[in-house]
mmCIF file of C-alpha atoms and ligand atoms in Angstrom:
data_model
loop_
_atom_site.group_PDB
_atom_site.id
_atom_site.type_symbol
_atom_site.label_atom_id
_atom_site.label_comp_id
_atom_site.label_asym_id
_atom_site.label_seq_id
_atom_site.Cartn_x
_atom_site.Cartn_y
_atom_site.Cartn_z
ATOM 1 C CA MET A 1 14.912 35.965 52.826
ATOM 2 C CA ILE A 2 18.355 36.816 53.997
ATOM 3 C CA LEU A 3 18.386 40.265 52.745
ATOM 4 C CA LEU A 4 15.277 40.792 54.635
ATOM 5 C CA LYS A 5 16.958 39.241 57.620
ATOM 6 C CA ASN A 6 19.836 41.531 57.697
ATOM 7 C CA SER A 7 17.828 43.983 57.561
ATOM 8 C CA LYS A 8 15.394 44.251 60.544
ATOM 9 C CA LYS A 9 18.754 43.141 61.795
ATOM 10 C CA ARG A 10 20.603 46.126 61.587
ATOM 11 C CA ILE A 11 17.080 48.507 62.445
ATOM 12 C CA ALA A 12 17.476 46.705 65.492
ATOM 13 C CA VAL A 13 21.282 47.391 65.683
ATOM 14 C CA CYS A 14 20.785 50.978 64.511
ATOM 15 C CA THR A 15 18.146 51.640 67.102
ATOM 16 C CA LEU A 16 19.932 50.530 69.339
ATOM 17 C CA VAL A 17 23.297 52.290 69.186
ATOM 18 C CA PHE A 18 21.015 55.476 68.430
ATOM 19 C CA LEU A 19 19.225 55.594 70.963
ATOM 20 C CA CYS A 20 22.600 54.804 73.776
ATOM 21 C CA LEU A 21 24.443 58.031 71.544
ATOM 22 C CA LEU A 22 21.596 60.051 71.860
ATOM 23 C CA LEU A 23 21.960 59.376 75.727
ATOM 24 C CA THR A 24 25.033 60.323 75.448
ATOM 25 C CA SER A 25 25.153 63.504 73.292
ATOM 26 C CA CYS A 26 22.378 64.364 71.700
ATOM 27 C CA SER A 27 21.180 68.320 72.453
ATOM 28 C CA GLY A 28 23.925 69.637 75.233
ATOM 29 C CA VAL A 29 22.728 73.080 75.511
ATOM 30 C CA SER A 30 26.183 74.350 77.254
ATOM 31 C CA ASP A 31 27.999 73.658 74.177
ATOM 32 C CA GLY A 32 25.424 74.179 71.776
ATOM 33 C CA LYS A 33 23.407 71.642 70.140
ATOM 34 C CA VAL A 34 24.173 68.155 67.784
ATOM 35 C CA LEU A 35 22.659 67.188 64.960
ATOM 36 C CA TYR A 36 22.860 64.337 63.809
ATOM 37 C CA PHE A 37 23.372 64.041 59.960
ATOM 38 C CA ALA A 38 24.053 60.505 58.665
ATOM 39 C CA HIS A 39 23.560 58.494 55.044
ATOM 40 C CA SER A 40 24.844 55.652 53.500
ATOM 41 C CA LEU A 41 27.977 56.920 50.299
ATOM 42 C CA PRO A 42 31.213 56.289 51.165
ATOM 43 C CA THR A 43 33.504 59.294 52.765
ATOM 44 C CA SER A 44 35.945 59.942 49.281
ATOM 45 C CA HIS A 45 32.951 60.453 47.206
ATOM 46 C CA PRO A 46 32.045 63.968 45.935
ATOM 47 C CA VAL A 47 28.466 64.595 48.536
ATOM 48 C CA HIS A 48 29.951 62.882 51.377
ATOM 49 C CA LYS A 49 32.248 66.392 50.838
ATOM 50 C CA GLY A 50 29.726 68.408 50.304
ATOM 51 C CA ILE A 51 28.056 67.505 53.765
ATOM 52 C CA LEU A 52 31.118 68.288 55.137
ATOM 53 C CA GLU A 53 30.710 71.232 53.542
ATOM 54 C CA MET A 54 27.905 71.674 54.651
ATOM 55 C CA GLN A 55 29.049 71.424 58.926
ATOM 56 C CA LYS A 56 31.716 73.464 58.234
ATOM 57 C CA ILE A 57 29.150 76.784 57.619
ATOM 58 C CA LEU A 58 27.311 75.281 59.746
ATOM 59 C CA ASN A 59 29.994 75.629 62.801
ATOM 60 C CA GLU A 60 31.213 79.437 61.359
ATOM 61 C CA LYS A 61 27.748 81.021 60.572
ATOM 62 C CA SER A 62 26.335 79.519 63.841
ATOM 63 C CA GLY A 63 30.043 80.317 66.292
ATOM 64 C CA GLY A 64 29.267 76.469 66.931
ATOM 65 C CA GLU A 65 26.314 77.091 69.228
ATOM 66 C CA LEU A 66 24.811 74.516 66.614
ATOM 67 C CA ARG A 67 26.673 71.722 64.784
ATOM 68 C CA ILE A 68 26.135 68.256 62.709
ATOM 69 C CA LYS A 69 28.328 65.116 63.600
ATOM 70 C CA VAL A 70 27.976 63.103 60.110
ATOM 71 C CA PHE A 71 27.844 59.703 60.197
ATOM 72 C CA PRO A 72 28.517 58.167 56.388
ATOM 73 C CA ASP A 73 29.082 55.523 54.606
ATOM 74 C CA GLY A 74 24.917 53.545 55.978
ATOM 75 C CA GLN A 75 26.319 53.215 59.934
ATOM 76 C CA LEU A 76 22.982 53.945 60.774
ATOM 77 C CA GLY A 77 21.431 51.965 58.140
ATOM 78 C CA SER A 78 20.040 51.817 54.175
ATOM 79 C CA GLU A 79 18.141 55.339 53.379
ATOM 80 C CA ARG A 80 14.890 53.978 53.716
ATOM 81 C CA GLU A 81 15.608 53.216 57.160
ATOM 82 C CA VAL A 82 17.387 56.212 58.176
ATOM 83 C CA LEU A 83 14.430 58.708 56.704
ATOM 84 C CA GLU A 84 12.017 56.265 58.937
ATOM 85 C CA LEU A 85 14.497 57.511 61.597
ATOM 86 C CA LEU A 86 13.875 60.958 61.132
ATOM 87 C CA GLN A 87 10.497 60.627 61.336
ATOM 88 C CA ILE A 88 9.857 59.271 64.350
ATOM 89 C CA GLY A 89 12.190 61.869 65.731
ATOM 90 C CA SER A 90 16.033 59.862 66.448
ATOM 91 C CA ILE A 91 18.023 61.291 63.653
ATOM 92 C CA ALA A 92 17.541 64.985 62.604
ATOM 93 C CA ILE A 93 19.187 65.111 59.225
ATOM 94 C CA THR A 94 20.009 62.492 55.519
ATOM 95 C CA LYS A 95 21.085 62.449 52.206
ATOM 96 C CA VAL A 96 18.974 60.303 50.218
ATOM 97 C CA SER A 97 18.497 59.776 47.098
ATOM 98 C CA ALA A 98 15.024 61.840 45.501
ATOM 99 C CA SER A 99 14.081 58.005 44.137
ATOM 100 C CA ALA A 100 14.165 56.773 47.915
ATOM 101 C CA LEU A 101 12.449 60.245 48.845
ATOM 102 C CA SER A 102 9.581 59.235 46.494
ATOM 103 C CA ASN A 103 8.756 56.166 48.812
ATOM 104 C CA PHE A 104 7.093 58.022 51.491
ATOM 105 C CA ALA A 105 6.618 61.584 49.575
ATOM 106 C CA PRO A 106 5.553 60.725 46.288
ATOM 107 C CA GLU A 107 5.755 64.013 44.235
ATOM 108 C CA TYR A 108 9.926 63.404 43.736
ATOM 109 C CA GLN A 109 9.132 61.004 42.085
ATOM 110 C CA VAL A 110 8.872 63.217 39.372
ATOM 111 C CA THR A 111 12.738 63.066 39.321
ATOM 112 C CA VAL A 112 13.080 60.175 38.699
ATOM 113 C CA VAL A 113 11.399 59.743 34.941
ATOM 114 C CA PRO A 114 13.707 58.601 32.293
ATOM 115 C CA TYR A 115 15.262 61.179 30.146
ATOM 116 C CA LEU A 116 12.985 64.253 32.156
ATOM 117 C CA PHE A 117 15.618 66.556 32.177
ATOM 118 C CA ARG A 118 17.517 67.519 29.243
ATOM 119 C CA ASP A 119 20.538 68.742 30.100
ATOM 120 C CA ASP A 120 21.775 69.962 33.667
ATOM 121 C CA ALA A 121 21.606 73.678 33.084
ATOM 122 C CA HIS A 122 17.619 72.199 31.980
ATOM 123 C CA LEU A 123 17.626 70.076 35.906
ATOM 124 C CA TRP A 124 19.359 73.033 38.005
ATOM 125 C CA ARG A 125 16.917 75.665 36.462
ATOM 126 C CA ASN A 126 13.904 73.086 38.187
ATOM 127 C CA LEU A 127 15.949 71.913 41.415
ATOM 128 C CA GLU A 128 16.633 75.626 42.408
ATOM 129 C CA GLY A 129 13.826 77.763 40.691
ATOM 130 C CA GLU A 130 9.994 76.815 41.371
ATOM 131 C CA VAL A 131 9.385 72.786 41.150
ATOM 132 C CA GLY A 132 12.749 72.469 43.863
ATOM 133 C CA GLU A 133 10.512 74.656 46.380
ATOM 134 C CA GLN A 134 7.524 72.961 45.712
ATOM 135 C CA LEU A 135 9.326 69.472 46.118
ATOM 136 C CA LEU A 136 11.556 70.481 49.102
ATOM 137 C CA SER A 137 8.600 71.532 50.945
ATOM 138 C CA SER A 138 6.136 68.780 49.881
ATOM 139 C CA GLY A 139 8.025 66.196 52.564
ATOM 140 C CA SER A 140 6.915 68.614 55.508
ATOM 141 C CA GLU A 141 3.532 67.114 55.133
ATOM 142 C CA TYR A 142 5.692 63.137 55.709
ATOM 143 C CA LEU A 143 7.940 64.957 58.672
ATOM 144 C CA LEU A 144 10.518 65.006 56.019
ATOM 145 C CA ARG A 145 11.837 68.534 55.063
ATOM 146 C CA GLY A 146 14.185 68.642 52.456
ATOM 147 C CA LEU A 147 17.178 71.884 52.704
ATOM 148 C CA CYS A 148 18.765 71.579 49.355
ATOM 149 C CA PHE A 149 19.705 69.135 46.443
ATOM 150 C CA TYR A 150 23.004 67.832 46.169
ATOM 151 C CA ASP A 151 24.519 67.033 42.084
ATOM 152 C CA ALA A 152 24.289 63.595 41.432
ATOM 153 C CA GLY A 153 24.942 63.744 37.841
ATOM 154 C CA ALA A 154 23.407 61.043 35.920
ATOM 155 C CA ARG A 155 22.345 57.579 36.337
ATOM 156 C CA SER A 156 23.587 54.776 33.348
ATOM 157 C CA PHE A 157 23.771 51.610 32.872
ATOM 158 C CA TYR A 158 27.475 48.695 33.840
ATOM 159 C CA THR A 159 27.101 45.954 33.621
ATOM 160 C CA LYS A 160 29.436 42.127 34.416
ATOM 161 C CA GLU A 161 29.470 40.644 30.935
ATOM 162 C CA LYS A 162 28.974 42.903 27.789
ATOM 163 C CA PRO A 163 28.604 46.568 27.121
ATOM 164 C CA ILE A 164 25.147 47.564 26.135
ATOM 165 C CA ASN A 165 24.654 49.469 22.668
ATOM 166 C CA SER A 166 20.653 49.653 22.627
ATOM 167 C CA PRO A 167 18.032 48.673 25.150
ATOM 168 C CA GLU A 168 17.325 45.476 23.450
ATOM 169 C CA ASP A 169 21.374 44.436 24.827
ATOM 170 C CA LEU A 170 19.099 44.920 28.674
ATOM 171 C CA THR A 171 16.586 42.019 28.155
ATOM 172 C CA GLY A 172 16.931 39.293 30.859
ATOM 173 C CA LEU A 173 19.136 41.425 32.044
ATOM 174 C CA LYS A 174 19.168 41.414 36.146
ATOM 175 C CA LEU A 175 19.542 44.603 36.918
ATOM 176 C CA ARG A 176 19.854 46.190 40.581
ATOM 177 C CA VAL A 177 17.861 49.136 41.221
ATOM 178 C CA GLN A 178 16.838 51.692 43.960
ATOM 179 C CA ASN A 179 14.203 50.098 45.657
ATOM 180 C CA ASP A 180 11.347 52.553 44.619
ATOM 181 C CA LYS A 181 8.678 52.392 41.877
ATOM 182 C CA MET A 182 9.400 54.256 39.704
ATOM 183 C CA SER A 183 12.851 53.054 39.013
ATOM 184 C CA VAL A 184 11.419 49.378 39.047
ATOM 185 C CA ALA A 185 9.503 50.266 36.377
ATOM 186 C CA MET A 186 12.380 51.981 34.593
ATOM 187 C CA ALA A 187 14.293 49.138 34.663
ATOM 188 C CA ASN A 188 11.330 46.585 33.721
ATOM 189 C CA THR A 189 10.526 48.651 30.678
ATOM 190 C CA LEU A 190 13.543 48.881 28.699
ATOM 191 C CA GLY A 191 13.705 44.883 28.600
ATOM 192 C CA ALA A 192 15.890 44.420 32.069
ATOM 193 C CA ALA A 193 14.781 42.186 34.974
ATOM 194 C CA ALA A 194 14.575 45.324 37.783
ATOM 195 C CA THR A 195 15.924 44.085 40.859
ATOM 196 C CA PRO A 196 15.263 46.034 43.797
ATOM 197 C CA MET A 197 18.554 46.046 47.145
ATOM 198 C CA ALA A 198 19.972 48.387 49.286
ATOM 199 C CA PHE A 199 22.729 49.731 47.843
ATOM 200 C CA SER A 200 25.239 48.349 49.933
ATOM 201 C CA GLU A 201 24.360 45.295 49.536
ATOM 202 C CA LEU A 202 25.441 45.322 46.223
ATOM 203 C CA TYR A 203 28.802 44.763 45.956
ATOM 204 C CA THR A 204 28.664 41.360 47.166
ATOM 205 C CA ALA A 205 25.598 40.823 44.912
ATOM 206 C CA LEU A 206 27.827 41.925 41.909
ATOM 207 C CA GLN A 207 29.890 39.377 42.896
ATOM 208 C CA GLN A 208 28.369 36.788 43.548
ATOM 209 C CA ASN A 209 26.027 36.889 39.966
ATOM 210 C CA VAL A 210 22.616 37.731 42.238
ATOM 211 C CA VAL A 211 22.327 40.655 39.681
ATOM 212 C CA ASP A 212 24.020 40.713 36.340
ATOM 213 C CA GLY A 213 24.405 44.712 36.107
ATOM 214 C CA ALA A 214 23.274 47.581 38.369
ATOM 215 C CA GLU A 215 22.668 51.789 37.126
ATOM 216 C CA ASN A 216 23.883 54.939 38.790
ATOM 217 C CA ASN A 217 26.004 57.515 38.258
ATOM 218 C CA ILE A 218 30.563 57.995 37.914
ATOM 219 C CA PRO A 219 31.034 58.743 42.170
ATOM 220 C CA SER A 220 28.734 56.244 42.873
ATOM 221 C CA PHE A 221 29.936 53.199 41.070
ATOM 222 C CA VAL A 222 34.050 54.349 41.795
ATOM 223 C CA THR A 223 33.553 54.959 45.170
ATOM 224 C CA SER A 224 31.483 52.017 46.375
ATOM 225 C CA ASN A 225 34.152 49.951 43.675
ATOM 226 C CA HIS A 226 31.793 48.189 42.080
ATOM 227 C CA PHE A 227 34.338 49.250 38.551
ATOM 228 C CA GLU A 228 36.559 45.996 40.147
ATOM 229 C CA VAL A 229 33.095 43.319 39.385
ATOM 230 C CA CYS A 230 31.530 45.044 36.395
ATOM 231 C CA LYS A 231 34.311 46.893 33.693
ATOM 232 C CA TYR A 232 31.325 47.379 30.551
ATOM 233 C CA TYR A 233 29.831 51.400 31.870
ATOM 234 C CA THR A 234 27.216 52.865 29.298
ATOM 235 C CA PHE A 235 27.159 56.394 29.130
ATOM 236 C CA ASP A 236 22.709 55.593 28.416
ATOM 237 C CA GLU A 237 22.444 58.391 31.341
ATOM 238 C CA HIS A 238 18.279 57.680 31.583
ATOM 239 C CA THR A 239 17.979 59.354 34.893
ATOM 240 C CA MET A 240 19.354 62.457 36.523
ATOM 241 C CA ILE A 241 18.258 61.801 40.082
ATOM 242 C CA PRO A 242 19.665 65.070 42.357
ATOM 243 C CA ASP A 243 20.537 64.050 46.477
ATOM 244 C CA VAL A 244 18.004 65.833 48.869
ATOM 245 C CA VAL A 245 19.051 67.167 51.839
ATOM 246 C CA ILE A 246 16.281 66.231 54.539
ATOM 247 C CA ILE A 247 15.116 67.399 57.823
ATOM 248 C CA GLY A 248 13.285 65.258 60.102
ATOM 249 C CA THR A 249 10.459 67.878 61.181
ATOM 250 C CA LYS A 250 10.432 66.722 64.839
ATOM 251 C CA PHE A 251 14.199 68.817 65.704
ATOM 252 C CA TRP A 252 13.413 71.253 62.432
ATOM 253 C CA ASP A 253 10.067 71.995 64.415
ATOM 254 C CA LYS A 254 12.069 72.353 67.797
ATOM 255 C CA LEU A 255 14.861 74.544 66.420
ATOM 256 C CA SER A 256 14.670 78.489 66.670
ATOM 257 C CA ASP A 257 14.199 81.232 63.874
ATOM 258 C CA GLN A 258 17.571 82.007 63.875
ATOM 259 C CA GLU A 259 18.455 78.038 64.206
ATOM 260 C CA LYS A 260 16.663 77.508 60.825
ATOM 261 C CA GLU A 261 18.083 80.210 59.246
ATOM 262 C CA TRP A 262 21.403 78.810 59.814
ATOM 263 C CA LEU A 263 20.721 75.720 58.861
ATOM 264 C CA ARG A 264 18.594 76.288 55.394
ATOM 265 C CA ALA A 265 21.861 78.889 54.433
ATOM 266 C CA SER A 266 24.413 76.560 55.084
ATOM 267 C CA ALA A 267 23.188 73.634 52.930
ATOM 268 C CA LYS A 268 21.866 76.616 49.835
ATOM 269 C CA GLU A 269 25.376 77.578 50.128
ATOM 270 C CA SER A 270 27.399 73.930 50.707
ATOM 271 C CA VAL A 271 25.420 73.663 46.729
ATOM 272 C CA VAL A 272 28.299 75.074 44.908
ATOM 273 C CA LYS A 273 30.779 73.939 46.642
ATOM 274 C CA GLN A 274 29.792 70.440 45.912
ATOM 275 C CA LYS A 275 28.394 70.428 42.762
ATOM 276 C CA GLN A 276 32.776 71.525 41.985
ATOM 277 C CA PHE A 277 33.876 68.682 43.978
ATOM 278 C CA TRP A 278 31.203 66.686 41.820
ATOM 279 C CA LYS A 279 32.880 68.057 38.289
ATOM 280 C CA GLU A 280 36.176 67.672 39.817
ATOM 281 C CA THR A 281 35.966 64.185 41.151
ATOM 282 C CA ILE A 282 34.318 63.060 37.503
ATOM 283 C CA VAL A 283 37.589 64.059 35.461
ATOM 284 C CA GLU A 284 40.029 62.250 38.095
ATOM 285 C CA GLN A 285 37.490 58.790 38.297
ATOM 286 C CA MET A 286 37.183 58.449 34.394
ATOM 287 C CA LYS A 287 40.519 58.992 34.059
ATOM 288 C CA MET A 288 41.360 55.786 36.635
ATOM 289 C CA LEU A 289 38.386 53.501 35.330
ATOM 290 C CA LYS A 290 40.580 53.737 31.807
ATOM 291 C CA GLU A 291 43.421 52.504 33.503
ATOM 292 C CA ASN A 292 41.179 50.261 35.703
ATOM 293 C CA GLY A 293 40.478 48.298 32.008
ATOM 294 C CA VAL A 294 36.407 49.656 32.265
ATOM 295 C CA GLN A 295 35.518 49.773 28.732
ATOM 296 C CA PHE A 296 32.806 53.118 27.918
ATOM 297 C CA THR A 297 29.963 52.592 25.817
ATOM 298 C CA TYR A 298 27.807 55.670 24.457
ATOM 299 C CA PRO A 299 25.114 54.228 22.910
ATOM 300 C CA ASP A 300 22.858 56.205 21.194
ATOM 301 C CA LYS A 301 19.736 57.953 23.803
ATOM 302 C CA ALA A 302 16.825 58.150 21.326
ATOM 303 C CA PRO A 303 15.837 53.908 21.604
ATOM 304 C CA PHE A 304 16.240 54.220 25.308
ATOM 305 C CA GLN A 305 14.142 57.610 25.201
ATOM 306 C CA GLU A 306 12.119 56.458 23.695
ATOM 307 C CA LYS A 307 11.400 52.954 24.724
ATOM 308 C CA SER A 308 10.897 53.907 28.395
ATOM 309 C CA LEU A 309 8.439 56.792 27.322
ATOM 310 C CA PRO A 310 5.181 54.445 28.891
ATOM 311 C CA VAL A 311 7.231 55.943 32.569
ATOM 312 C CA MET A 312 6.277 58.708 32.204
ATOM 313 C CA GLU A 313 2.405 58.320 30.301
ATOM 314 C CA ASN A 314 1.916 55.855 33.568
ATOM 315 C CA LEU A 315 3.172 58.524 36.111
ATOM 316 C CA MET A 316 1.249 61.357 34.409
ATOM 317 C CA LYS A 317 -2.302 59.737 34.317
ATOM 318 C CA ASP A 318 -1.723 61.162 37.636
ATOM 319 C CA PRO A 319 -3.199 65.041 37.653
ATOM 320 C CA LYS A 320 -1.231 66.049 40.407
ATOM 321 C CA MET A 321 2.516 64.604 38.593
ATOM 322 C CA LYS A 322 1.157 65.853 35.588
ATOM 323 C CA THR A 323 1.514 69.720 36.400
ATOM 324 C CA ILE A 324 5.347 69.131 38.254
ATOM 325 C CA ILE A 325 5.917 67.253 34.857
ATOM 326 C CA ASP A 326 4.123 69.736 32.606
ATOM 327 C CA LYS A 327 5.962 72.724 34.809
ATOM 328 C CA ILE A 328 9.243 70.972 34.500
ATOM 329 C CA ASN A 329 8.904 70.012 31.023
ATOM 330 C CA SER A 330 8.250 73.896 29.794
ATOM 331 C CA ASN A 331 10.942 75.313 31.865
HETATM 332 C C1 LIG B 1 23.070 57.180 44.300
HETATM 333 C C2 LIG B 1 22.983 58.815 45.397
HETATM 334 C C3 LIG B 1 22.343 57.165 46.322
HETATM 335 C C4 LIG B 1 21.718 56.250 46.427
HETATM 336 C C5 LIG B 1 22.844 55.162 45.586
HETATM 337 C C6 LIG B 1 21.981 53.900 45.329
HETATM 338 O O1 LIG B 1 24.526 57.004 44.713
HETATM 339 O O2 LIG B 1 23.777 58.973 45.001
HETATM 340 O O3 LIG B 1 21.858 57.682 47.629
HETATM 341 O O4 LIG B 1 21.996 55.749 47.778
HETATM 342 O O5 LIG B 1 22.801 56.206 44.311
HETATM 343 O O6 LIG B 1 22.008 53.711 44.088
HETATM 344 O O7 LIG B 1 20.821 53.646 46.279
#
């Protein structure tokens, strides 16, 4: 109830802030157009650094005629809230997890299927191939057009009280997951009690024992400071859910062909650096986490994979999803 009230208040605040910003500078013509880009991650995160790279490339390509202004850290709302602001045309661009997007454009649900992507190479072969193109354009129907995917590694469980060596260790644990039905199904099927909530609310929830743990990739575990509260991180790597850069079609449709090309190209080109930032960050952060007493577990993934299979089987009852999953599996 409290969470709900807070989030309603935040929507109101964000909308107000945004309307003010909109009135002051959104689409000035003489000194170029500025598109607002809101996302939920902190500025130390490798995904934010990828976004800054996109900003730089766009500036260079357009000679400053088309620019983006970045609002990090959930300043303008949670991922769901910002996606709604994109749909009504208040904000132009965002970067969200594909799970958040799956609440709007159902095709993205496939990216949340546990153990669907076999490794990094399999993931990127699909994201940068036919399946990826299909997903990115599937959002347009819901006013959310995809520009590119960013690396968000693999998600694993982390807990406060005890290490996780097998799915049995998850039984009954209250674990925060992202707010979409696939993430909830994943945690519940593995035996935990899924507790969906916004990322920004998680630190306090962990501290106050509202949840016993959560799941995420290493950079998000670190930059959100969750490692201060959770000292056990288990590399079960249950999902590889990419991040996605999205532009609202309300803005996209008003851009010239040239502007569209600048944006498309700067998003795609920034991916190369973003992947590099990701790899470098993980190396530094693993060292830091060890120095800070975080204990890592490398469990046998097979029992996790087996126990979570019903999540994929259920989704495949939908013929549209089955076609995409079959394509990914055979690629
Ligand atoms: C990842 C992802 C974010 C998302 C977060 C979450 O960090 O990059 O976009 O908000 O997971 O678990 O909510």
